[in-house]
Structure formats: C-alpha cells, structure tokens
C-alpha cells in the first residue's frame, strides 16, 4: 500500500502544496483538513495512526519524545521529521521520493529525521 501523509500543524503549508502540485496522486492531508489545530502531539499521533498516515512534522524538539511515549502503548503508521533548517525544495523532493519507493508497511513504528 502506498504511503499516505498527514501534515502536523507546524508543517509549512507550502510544502504540502508543492508536493501535491508536483505529484497529485499523493494522499497528503493537511492539518486543517484533519482539524489538528491545538491538538496535543499524542492525539495527533493517535489520529495519524488510526488513519494509517505517516505524520510529517517540523517538530524536532518534542515529537521524538512524544513518539517514544506513544509507542509504549500503541502502533504508529510512522513519523517523518523535516527540520525547518532544511530547504523546502529538499523536503518536497524527499517526500515525493519516499512516496515513490517506500510502502506504508515500511514505516510502521518508525521515526526518521531528514536528511538521513
């Protein structure tokens, strides 16, 4: 099954728009579509897992810790952290590449921080 992405509330919207413009077949839900404004990280992780979506976030500070806590009791569809220091174009290219070569099953219970 192809990867489906969920944008965290902190993810720059330009990244989601660029990914979808370059590869419209990607299923990439925005935080606004998922109504994630003001939702705590653990609940964001739970919603993404329930919908089998890899969560894409800029949150390098707290998301790895919340992911570790979440993993103690639940299964995750995966988390990809794209530090804000990375160029948006690189993040977009990496997301499209991951979608092209990886399957959703490759991301179960996995967290990855770009660049790898």
mmCIF file of C-alpha atoms in Angstrom:
data_model
loop_
_atom_site.group_PDB
_atom_site.id
_atom_site.type_symbol
_atom_site.label_atom_id
_atom_site.label_comp_id
_atom_site.label_asym_id
_atom_site.label_seq_id
_atom_site.Cartn_x
_atom_site.Cartn_y
_atom_site.Cartn_z
ATOM 1 C CA UNK A 1 0.000 0.000 0.000
ATOM 2 C CA UNK A 2 1.249 3.489 -0.857
ATOM 3 C CA UNK A 3 2.241 5.870 1.914
ATOM 4 C CA UNK A 4 -0.408 8.362 2.933
ATOM 5 C CA UNK A 5 0.825 11.507 4.655
ATOM 6 C CA UNK A 6 -0.623 13.618 7.450
ATOM 7 C CA UNK A 7 0.786 17.120 7.926
ATOM 8 C CA UNK A 8 1.360 18.171 11.517
ATOM 9 C CA UNK A 9 0.005 21.591 12.439
ATOM 10 C CA UNK A 10 3.529 23.040 12.416
ATOM 11 C CA UNK A 11 4.401 21.818 8.900
ATOM 12 C CA UNK A 12 4.796 24.655 6.410
ATOM 13 C CA UNK A 13 1.744 24.578 4.130
ATOM 14 C CA UNK A 14 3.891 25.468 1.125
ATOM 15 C CA UNK A 15 5.497 22.025 1.431
ATOM 16 C CA UNK A 16 2.144 20.234 1.218
ATOM 17 C CA UNK A 17 1.034 22.419 -1.696
ATOM 18 C CA UNK A 18 4.288 21.830 -3.595
ATOM 19 C CA UNK A 19 4.155 18.062 -3.076
ATOM 20 C CA UNK A 20 0.582 17.915 -4.353
ATOM 21 C CA UNK A 21 1.340 20.201 -7.292
ATOM 22 C CA UNK A 22 4.295 18.055 -8.378
ATOM 23 C CA UNK A 23 2.647 14.691 -7.651
ATOM 24 C CA UNK A 24 -1.146 14.966 -7.435
ATOM 25 C CA UNK A 25 -1.556 11.226 -6.792
ATOM 26 C CA UNK A 26 -0.069 11.557 -3.293
ATOM 27 C CA UNK A 27 -2.601 11.390 -0.480
ATOM 28 C CA UNK A 28 -1.368 14.221 1.769
ATOM 29 C CA UNK A 29 -3.882 15.549 4.267
ATOM 30 C CA UNK A 30 -3.309 18.989 5.759
ATOM 31 C CA UNK A 31 -3.583 19.663 9.469
ATOM 32 C CA UNK A 32 -6.554 21.895 8.756
ATOM 33 C CA UNK A 33 -8.382 19.123 6.871
ATOM 34 C CA UNK A 34 -7.791 16.831 9.850
ATOM 35 C CA UNK A 35 -8.749 19.583 12.337
ATOM 36 C CA UNK A 36 -5.452 19.316 14.235
ATOM 37 C CA UNK A 37 -5.244 22.952 15.373
ATOM 38 C CA UNK A 38 -4.403 22.960 19.077
ATOM 39 C CA UNK A 39 -4.429 19.156 19.350
ATOM 40 C CA UNK A 40 -1.693 17.681 21.605
ATOM 41 C CA UNK A 41 1.068 15.672 19.892
ATOM 42 C CA UNK A 42 -0.011 12.352 21.391
ATOM 43 C CA UNK A 43 -3.518 12.771 19.997
ATOM 44 C CA UNK A 44 -2.099 13.855 16.616
ATOM 45 C CA UNK A 45 -0.041 10.650 16.594
ATOM 46 C CA UNK A 46 -3.130 8.615 17.509
ATOM 47 C CA UNK A 47 -5.227 10.153 14.736
ATOM 48 C CA UNK A 48 -2.493 9.632 12.147
ATOM 49 C CA UNK A 49 -2.105 6.010 13.271
ATOM 50 C CA UNK A 50 -5.853 5.414 13.153
ATOM 51 C CA UNK A 51 -5.956 6.710 9.569
ATOM 52 C CA UNK A 52 -2.723 4.865 8.680
ATOM 53 C CA UNK A 53 -0.928 8.067 7.733
ATOM 54 C CA UNK A 54 2.746 8.896 8.190
ATOM 55 C CA UNK A 55 2.881 12.099 10.216
ATOM 56 C CA UNK A 56 5.132 14.778 8.696
ATOM 57 C CA UNK A 57 6.311 17.401 11.166
ATOM 58 C CA UNK A 58 8.921 20.102 11.684
ATOM 59 C CA UNK A 59 8.857 19.407 15.453
ATOM 60 C CA UNK A 60 12.327 18.090 16.188
ATOM 61 C CA UNK A 61 12.135 19.334 19.772
ATOM 62 C CA UNK A 62 9.208 17.377 21.245
ATOM 63 C CA UNK A 63 7.854 14.962 18.616
ATOM 64 C CA UNK A 64 10.571 12.278 19.071
ATOM 65 C CA UNK A 65 9.794 12.126 22.811
ATOM 66 C CA UNK A 66 6.045 12.042 22.216
ATOM 67 C CA UNK A 67 6.533 9.357 19.577
ATOM 68 C CA UNK A 68 8.512 7.227 22.053
ATOM 69 C CA UNK A 69 5.768 7.646 24.664
ATOM 70 C CA UNK A 70 3.065 6.813 22.115
ATOM 71 C CA UNK A 71 4.924 3.670 21.042
ATOM 72 C CA UNK A 72 4.761 2.247 24.584
ATOM 73 C CA UNK A 73 1.049 1.570 24.187
ATOM 74 C CA UNK A 74 0.205 1.943 20.502
ATOM 75 C CA UNK A 75 1.253 1.232 16.943
ATOM 76 C CA UNK A 76 2.231 4.091 14.664
ATOM 77 C CA UNK A 77 1.993 4.461 10.918
ATOM 78 C CA UNK A 78 5.307 6.344 11.189
ATOM 79 C CA UNK A 79 6.707 9.816 11.667
ATOM 80 C CA UNK A 80 8.928 11.853 9.390
ATOM 81 C CA UNK A 81 10.558 14.934 10.849
ATOM 82 C CA UNK A 82 11.718 17.591 8.405
ATOM 83 C CA UNK A 83 13.783 20.167 10.313
ATOM 84 C CA UNK A 84 12.910 23.738 9.397
ATOM 85 C CA UNK A 85 16.587 24.323 8.645
ATOM 86 C CA UNK A 86 16.244 22.167 5.511
ATOM 87 C CA UNK A 87 15.367 23.816 2.242
ATOM 88 C CA UNK A 88 11.685 23.393 1.424
ATOM 89 C CA UNK A 89 12.597 22.080 -2.032
ATOM 90 C CA UNK A 90 14.656 19.277 -0.493
ATOM 91 C CA UNK A 91 11.826 18.338 1.844
ATOM 92 C CA UNK A 92 9.378 18.263 -1.076
ATOM 93 C CA UNK A 93 11.742 16.141 -3.182
ATOM 94 C CA UNK A 94 12.354 13.733 -0.288
ATOM 95 C CA UNK A 95 8.640 13.298 0.401
ATOM 96 C CA UNK A 96 7.926 12.533 -3.245
ATOM 97 C CA UNK A 97 10.856 10.106 -3.413
ATOM 98 C CA UNK A 98 9.721 8.314 -0.251
ATOM 99 C CA UNK A 99 6.217 8.026 -1.670
ATOM 100 C CA UNK A 100 7.618 6.581 -4.887
ATOM 101 C CA UNK A 101 9.938 3.964 -3.369
ATOM 102 C CA UNK A 102 8.554 3.065 0.062
ATOM 103 C CA UNK A 103 5.389 1.259 1.045
ATOM 104 C CA UNK A 104 3.259 2.171 4.055
ATOM 105 C CA UNK A 105 4.354 -1.056 5.750
ATOM 106 C CA UNK A 106 7.978 0.163 5.660
ATOM 107 C CA UNK A 107 7.045 2.997 8.034
ATOM 108 C CA UNK A 108 5.145 1.154 10.751
ATOM 109 C CA UNK A 109 6.567 2.150 14.164
ATOM 110 C CA UNK A 110 9.397 4.073 12.513
ATOM 111 C CA UNK A 111 10.578 7.635 13.013
ATOM 112 C CA UNK A 112 13.022 9.271 10.629
ATOM 113 C CA UNK A 113 14.614 12.689 10.675
ATOM 114 C CA UNK A 114 15.662 14.254 7.356
ATOM 115 C CA UNK A 115 18.286 14.273 5.984
ATOM 116 C CA UNK A 116 19.025 10.638 6.509
#
